[in-house]
mmCIF file of C-alpha atoms in Angstrom:
data_model
loop_
_atom_site.group_PDB
_atom_site.id
_atom_site.type_symbol
_atom_site.label_atom_id
_atom_site.label_comp_id
_atom_site.label_asym_id
_atom_site.label_seq_id
_atom_site.Cartn_x
_atom_site.Cartn_y
_atom_site.Cartn_z
ATOM 1 C CA GLU A 1267 -6.229 -16.084 7.754
ATOM 2 C CA ASP A 1268 -7.521 -12.673 6.022
ATOM 3 C CA GLN A 1269 -6.542 -13.123 2.042
ATOM 4 C CA VAL A 1270 -6.659 -11.104 -0.862
ATOM 5 C CA THR A 1271 -6.741 -12.129 -4.121
ATOM 6 C CA GLN A 1272 -6.233 -10.324 -7.635
ATOM 7 C CA SER A 1273 -6.877 -11.409 -11.281
ATOM 8 C CA PRO A 1274 -5.919 -11.418 -13.666
ATOM 9 C CA GLU A 1275 -1.909 -10.707 -12.530
ATOM 10 C CA ALA A 1276 -1.768 -8.924 -15.598
ATOM 11 C CA LEU A 1277 -4.011 -7.483 -18.250
ATOM 12 C CA ARG A 1278 -3.421 -6.033 -21.972
ATOM 13 C CA LEU A 1279 -6.235 -3.773 -22.845
ATOM 14 C CA GLN A 1280 -6.865 -1.934 -26.453
ATOM 15 C CA GLU A 1281 -7.406 1.553 -25.781
ATOM 16 C CA GLY A 1282 -11.186 2.274 -25.672
ATOM 17 C CA GLU A 1283 -11.750 -1.495 -24.376
ATOM 18 C CA SER A 1284 -13.501 -1.936 -21.177
ATOM 19 C CA SER A 1285 -12.290 -4.796 -19.229
ATOM 20 C CA SER A 1286 -12.735 -5.793 -15.078
ATOM 21 C CA LEU A 1287 -10.120 -6.513 -12.792
ATOM 22 C CA ASN A 1288 -11.184 -9.048 -9.586
ATOM 23 C CA CYS A 1289 -10.278 -8.567 -5.952
ATOM 24 C CA SER A 1290 -11.555 -11.997 -3.749
ATOM 25 C CA TYR A 1291 -11.137 -11.304 -0.365
ATOM 26 C CA THR A 1292 -11.712 -13.492 3.156
ATOM 27 C CA VAL A 1293 -11.797 -11.483 6.160
ATOM 28 C CA SER A 1294 -12.869 -11.540 9.674
ATOM 29 C CA GLY A 1295 -15.082 -8.564 9.569
ATOM 30 C CA LEU A 1296 -14.586 -6.392 6.871
ATOM 31 C CA ARG A 1297 -13.983 -2.581 7.807
ATOM 32 C CA GLY A 1298 -12.990 -1.326 3.956
ATOM 33 C CA LEU A 1299 -12.004 -2.667 1.431
ATOM 34 C CA PHE A 1300 -9.948 -0.316 -0.781
ATOM 35 C CA TRP A 1301 -8.314 -0.173 -4.810
ATOM 36 C CA TYR A 1302 -5.061 2.219 -5.112
ATOM 37 C CA ARG A 1303 -3.095 2.533 -8.335
ATOM 38 C CA GLN A 1304 0.255 1.912 -8.437
ATOM 39 C CA ASP A 1305 3.063 3.332 -11.108
ATOM 40 C CA PRO A 1306 6.031 2.204 -11.379
ATOM 41 C CA GLY A 1307 8.706 3.143 -8.955
ATOM 42 C CA LYS A 1308 6.480 4.952 -7.004
ATOM 43 C CA GLY A 1309 3.899 4.438 -3.784
ATOM 44 C CA PRO A 1310 0.289 3.592 -4.241
ATOM 45 C CA GLU A 1311 -2.443 6.042 -5.413
ATOM 46 C CA PHE A 1312 -6.042 6.387 -3.600
ATOM 47 C CA LEU A 1313 -8.850 5.361 -5.312
ATOM 48 C CA PHE A 1314 -11.660 3.862 -3.518
ATOM 49 C CA THR A 1315 -12.613 3.112 -0.395
ATOM 50 C CA LEU A 1316 -15.933 0.653 0.121
ATOM 51 C CA TYR A 1317 -17.445 -0.798 3.586
ATOM 52 C CA SER A 1318 -20.881 -2.619 2.156
ATOM 53 C CA ALA A 1319 -21.544 -5.579 -0.525
ATOM 54 C CA GLY A 1320 -23.534 -3.373 -3.080
ATOM 55 C CA GLU A 1321 -21.784 -0.365 -2.459
ATOM 56 C CA GLU A 1322 -20.403 1.330 -5.478
ATOM 57 C CA LYS A 1323 -18.268 4.233 -6.340
ATOM 58 C CA GLU A 1324 -17.217 6.149 -9.277
ATOM 59 C CA LYS A 1325 -14.142 8.289 -10.264
ATOM 60 C CA GLU A 1326 -13.598 9.220 -14.738
ATOM 61 C CA ARG A 1327 -13.383 5.149 -15.840
ATOM 62 C CA LEU A 1328 -13.464 3.112 -13.038
ATOM 63 C CA LYS A 1329 -16.219 1.953 -11.027
ATOM 64 C CA ALA A 1330 -15.493 -0.543 -7.765
ATOM 65 C CA THR A 1331 -17.949 -2.461 -6.939
ATOM 66 C CA LEU A 1332 -18.139 -4.757 -3.411
ATOM 67 C CA THR A 1333 -19.941 -7.930 -3.063
ATOM 68 C CA LYS A 1334 -19.513 -10.210 0.358
ATOM 69 C CA LYS A 1335 -16.774 -11.973 -1.262
ATOM 70 C CA GLU A 1336 -15.181 -9.879 -3.437
ATOM 71 C CA SER A 1337 -14.326 -6.622 -5.387
ATOM 72 C CA PHE A 1338 -14.728 -5.359 -9.264
ATOM 73 C CA LEU A 1339 -12.609 -2.269 -10.770
ATOM 74 C CA HIS A 1340 -14.150 -1.775 -14.012
ATOM 75 C CA ILE A 1341 -12.475 0.520 -16.568
ATOM 76 C CA THR A 1342 -14.730 1.773 -19.134
ATOM 77 C CA ALA A 1343 -12.766 2.599 -22.241
ATOM 78 C CA PRO A 1344 -9.346 2.541 -21.415
ATOM 79 C CA LYS A 1345 -6.757 5.471 -22.281
ATOM 80 C CA PRO A 1346 -3.131 4.517 -22.841
ATOM 81 C CA GLU A 1347 -2.910 7.054 -19.176
ATOM 82 C CA ASP A 1348 -4.528 4.456 -17.529
ATOM 83 C CA SER A 1349 -1.603 1.690 -17.652
ATOM 84 C CA ALA A 1350 0.317 0.922 -14.133
ATOM 85 C CA THR A 1351 -0.285 -1.943 -10.895
ATOM 86 C CA TYR A 1352 -4.297 -1.712 -9.285
ATOM 87 C CA LEU A 1353 -4.358 -3.279 -6.001
ATOM 88 C CA CYS A 1354 -7.001 -4.440 -3.450
ATOM 89 C CA ALA A 1355 -6.421 -4.881 0.416
ATOM 90 C CA VAL A 1356 -8.301 -5.264 2.682
ATOM 91 C CA TYR A 1357 -8.495 -3.068 6.206
ATOM 92 C CA ASN A 1358 -8.015 -5.289 9.416
ATOM 93 C CA THR A 1359 -7.205 -3.372 12.694
ATOM 94 C CA ASP A 1360 -4.191 -1.894 12.319
ATOM 95 C CA LYS A 1361 -2.864 -2.704 9.017
ATOM 96 C CA LEU A 1362 -3.897 -3.137 4.994
ATOM 97 C CA ILE A 1363 -3.790 -6.590 3.504
ATOM 98 C CA PHE A 1364 -2.821 -6.136 0.185
ATOM 99 C CA GLY A 1365 -3.853 -8.778 -2.893
ATOM 100 C CA THR A 1366 -0.614 -8.640 -5.073
ATOM 101 C CA GLY A 1367 -2.139 -6.719 -7.668
ATOM 102 C CA THR A 1368 -3.532 -6.443 -11.787
ATOM 103 C CA ARG A 1369 -0.603 -5.065 -14.324
ATOM 104 C CA LEU A 1370 -2.713 -2.945 -16.864
ATOM 105 C CA GLN A 1371 -0.758 -2.281 -19.975
ATOM 106 C CA VAL A 1372 -3.565 0.037 -22.547
ATOM 107 C CA PHE A 1373 -1.602 0.376 -25.685
ATOM 108 C CA PRO A 1374 -3.022 3.045 -28.157
ATOM 109 C CA ASP B 795 0.074 20.656 0.780
ATOM 110 C CA ALA B 796 3.142 18.482 0.773
ATOM 111 C CA GLY B 797 2.635 14.914 0.815
ATOM 112 C CA VAL B 798 4.509 12.173 3.067
ATOM 113 C CA THR B 799 8.186 12.693 1.998
ATOM 114 C CA GLN B 800 10.241 9.792 2.432
ATOM 115 C CA SER B 801 14.021 9.733 2.081
ATOM 116 C CA PRO B 802 16.758 9.014 0.964
ATOM 117 C CA THR B 803 14.496 7.693 -2.387
ATOM 118 C CA HIS B 804 17.459 5.353 -3.042
ATOM 119 C CA LEU B 805 19.570 3.331 -1.233
ATOM 120 C CA ILE B 806 22.517 0.540 -1.532
ATOM 121 C CA LYS B 807 23.812 -1.157 1.693
ATOM 122 C CA THR B 808 26.279 -4.295 1.474
ATOM 123 C CA ARG B 809 24.917 -7.699 3.427
ATOM 124 C CA GLY B 810 25.468 -6.978 7.333
ATOM 125 C CA GLN B 811 25.193 -3.260 7.612
ATOM 126 C CA HIS B 812 22.400 -1.241 9.376
ATOM 127 C CA VAL B 813 19.891 1.201 7.524
ATOM 128 C CA THR B 814 17.865 3.741 8.820
ATOM 129 C CA LEU B 815 15.022 5.237 6.351
ATOM 130 C CA ARG B 816 12.907 8.189 7.206
ATOM 131 C CA CYS B 817 9.181 9.381 6.519
ATOM 132 C CA SER B 818 7.411 12.950 7.500
ATOM 133 C CA PRO B 819 3.901 12.279 7.386
ATOM 134 C CA ILE B 820 1.147 14.402 5.895
ATOM 135 C CA SER B 821 0.672 17.949 8.198
ATOM 136 C CA GLY B 822 -1.983 16.649 10.526
ATOM 137 C CA HIS B 823 -1.700 12.859 10.608
ATOM 138 C CA LYS B 824 -0.877 11.730 13.751
ATOM 139 C CA SER B 825 -0.540 8.043 11.978
ATOM 140 C CA VAL B 826 2.592 6.429 10.565
ATOM 141 C CA SER B 827 2.805 3.012 8.937
ATOM 142 C CA TRP B 828 5.564 1.103 7.593
ATOM 143 C CA TYR B 829 5.158 -1.012 4.266
ATOM 144 C CA GLN B 830 8.021 -3.484 2.505
ATOM 145 C CA GLN B 831 6.943 -4.455 -1.119
ATOM 146 C CA VAL B 832 9.316 -7.096 -3.175
ATOM 147 C CA LEU B 833 8.795 -6.382 -6.549
ATOM 148 C CA GLY B 834 6.450 -8.256 -8.093
ATOM 149 C CA GLN B 835 4.293 -8.455 -4.790
ATOM 150 C CA GLY B 836 1.968 -6.221 -2.588
ATOM 151 C CA PRO B 837 3.094 -4.241 0.381
ATOM 152 C CA GLN B 838 3.520 -6.341 3.468
ATOM 153 C CA PHE B 839 2.872 -4.259 6.896
ATOM 154 C CA ILE B 840 5.715 -3.495 9.056
ATOM 155 C CA PHE B 841 4.659 -1.514 11.708
ATOM 156 C CA GLN B 842 2.261 1.024 12.826
ATOM 157 C CA TYR B 843 2.365 3.846 15.450
ATOM 158 C CA TYR B 844 0.443 6.751 16.687
ATOM 159 C CA GLU B 845 0.896 9.303 18.967
ATOM 160 C CA LYS B 846 4.561 7.733 19.422
ATOM 161 C CA GLU B 847 2.992 4.195 20.845
ATOM 162 C CA GLU B 848 3.767 0.964 18.830
ATOM 163 C CA ARG B 849 0.242 0.213 17.565
ATOM 164 C CA GLY B 850 0.684 -2.720 16.052
ATOM 165 C CA ARG B 851 3.548 -5.153 14.397
ATOM 166 C CA GLY B 852 4.013 -7.507 10.640
ATOM 167 C CA ASN B 853 5.809 -11.081 10.278
ATOM 168 C CA PHE B 854 9.127 -9.179 10.589
ATOM 169 C CA PRO B 855 12.205 -10.315 12.114
ATOM 170 C CA ASP B 856 13.513 -8.549 14.925
ATOM 171 C CA ARG B 857 15.867 -6.480 13.039
ATOM 172 C CA PHE B 858 13.509 -4.161 11.657
ATOM 173 C CA SER B 859 12.369 -1.484 14.673
ATOM 174 C CA ALA B 860 10.914 1.629 14.374
ATOM 175 C CA ARG B 861 10.687 4.847 16.482
ATOM 176 C CA GLN B 862 7.951 7.931 16.199
ATOM 177 C CA PHE B 863 9.070 11.071 16.950
ATOM 178 C CA PRO B 864 7.143 13.715 18.630
ATOM 179 C CA ASN B 865 6.518 15.680 15.706
ATOM 180 C CA TYR B 866 4.797 13.029 13.922
ATOM 181 C CA SER B 867 7.490 11.904 12.067
ATOM 182 C CA SER B 868 9.123 8.322 11.977
ATOM 183 C CA GLU B 869 12.259 6.288 11.094
ATOM 184 C CA LEU B 870 12.406 1.933 10.378
ATOM 185 C CA ASN B 871 15.851 0.734 11.208
ATOM 186 C CA VAL B 872 16.833 -2.387 9.802
ATOM 187 C CA ASN B 873 20.347 -4.421 11.134
ATOM 188 C CA ALA B 874 22.513 -7.297 10.126
ATOM 189 C CA LEU B 875 20.722 -6.525 6.639
ATOM 190 C CA LEU B 876 20.312 -9.555 4.164
ATOM 191 C CA LEU B 877 20.017 -10.086 0.282
ATOM 192 C CA GLY B 878 16.108 -10.642 1.181
ATOM 193 C CA ASP B 879 15.462 -7.039 2.380
ATOM 194 C CA SER B 880 16.152 -5.590 -1.038
ATOM 195 C CA ALA B 881 12.568 -4.066 -1.559
ATOM 196 C CA LEU B 882 10.846 -0.721 -1.756
ATOM 197 C CA TYR B 883 10.452 0.189 1.575
ATOM 198 C CA LEU B 884 6.496 2.921 1.766
ATOM 199 C CA CYS B 885 6.169 5.043 4.430
ATOM 200 C CA ALA B 886 2.259 5.879 5.165
ATOM 201 C CA SER B 887 0.226 8.694 6.614
ATOM 202 C CA SER B 888 -3.215 8.874 8.019
ATOM 203 C CA LEU B 889 -5.144 10.942 10.607
ATOM 204 C CA ALA B 890 -6.064 8.290 13.192
ATOM 205 C CA THR B 891 -5.500 4.603 13.994
ATOM 206 C CA GLY B 892 -8.614 2.234 14.968
ATOM 207 C CA GLY B 893 -10.946 4.182 12.683
ATOM 208 C CA LYS B 894 -13.651 2.531 9.561
ATOM 209 C CA SER B 895 -11.968 4.411 7.161
ATOM 210 C CA GLU B 896 -8.099 3.977 7.152
ATOM 211 C CA LYS B 897 -7.535 5.794 4.194
ATOM 212 C CA LEU B 898 -3.757 5.329 3.971
ATOM 213 C CA PHE B 899 -1.245 7.867 2.087
ATOM 214 C CA PHE B 900 1.596 6.841 1.099
ATOM 215 C CA GLY B 901 5.665 8.430 -0.307
ATOM 216 C CA SER B 902 6.847 7.464 -3.047
ATOM 217 C CA GLY B 903 9.186 4.567 -0.984
ATOM 218 C CA THR B 904 12.554 4.104 0.031
ATOM 219 C CA GLN B 905 14.002 1.440 -2.649
ATOM 220 C CA LEU B 906 16.772 -0.756 -1.158
ATOM 221 C CA SER B 907 19.192 -2.889 -2.550
ATOM 222 C CA VAL B 908 21.206 -4.607 -0.637
ATOM 223 C CA LEU B 909 24.691 -6.730 -2.216
#
């Protein structure tokens, strides 16, 4: 059964303190791994799609990487506005299968 | 350009009632999907529609149904509401179905509370 596990559940960082979020997955034939950002009371906002091991994508302070079993979302020198829940998902035929997310809080 | 729009934004119902949630996709998008997100969890897939036909269904009871209209907008209906149906209901649209890069664009959701 396809499954996505994210860790840690919650992460508190000081502004400027870099860290990484983990997404482990098991899927029969990866057709895309997605990262979304979700603010409270809002829908998920698309960040990245990765398709094959070794692929990397960057956007501002965020960098996503992919291996055959997991993906990392690296946050470099975060700012308070980066505070949100970060969701990882894998695409399977007709749907996205999401993890439970990592709730990130960045303090000034 | 307008994103995915959902209505209403908030809704309060009592057990046993019926609810209809509405979604308008991004212009040009022909596929609409519905997800349920319980507090503290990731979104769970309910339905996918493409060109007015159901293309996928998640593990939800028959009380949940949906349809897509000729203008690609969609409705999600839930009958005989239970307390456990309280959640954020998300609609997402995409250009097509079955492709490699099914990037979904989500609306802000409808927050349903069942009392």
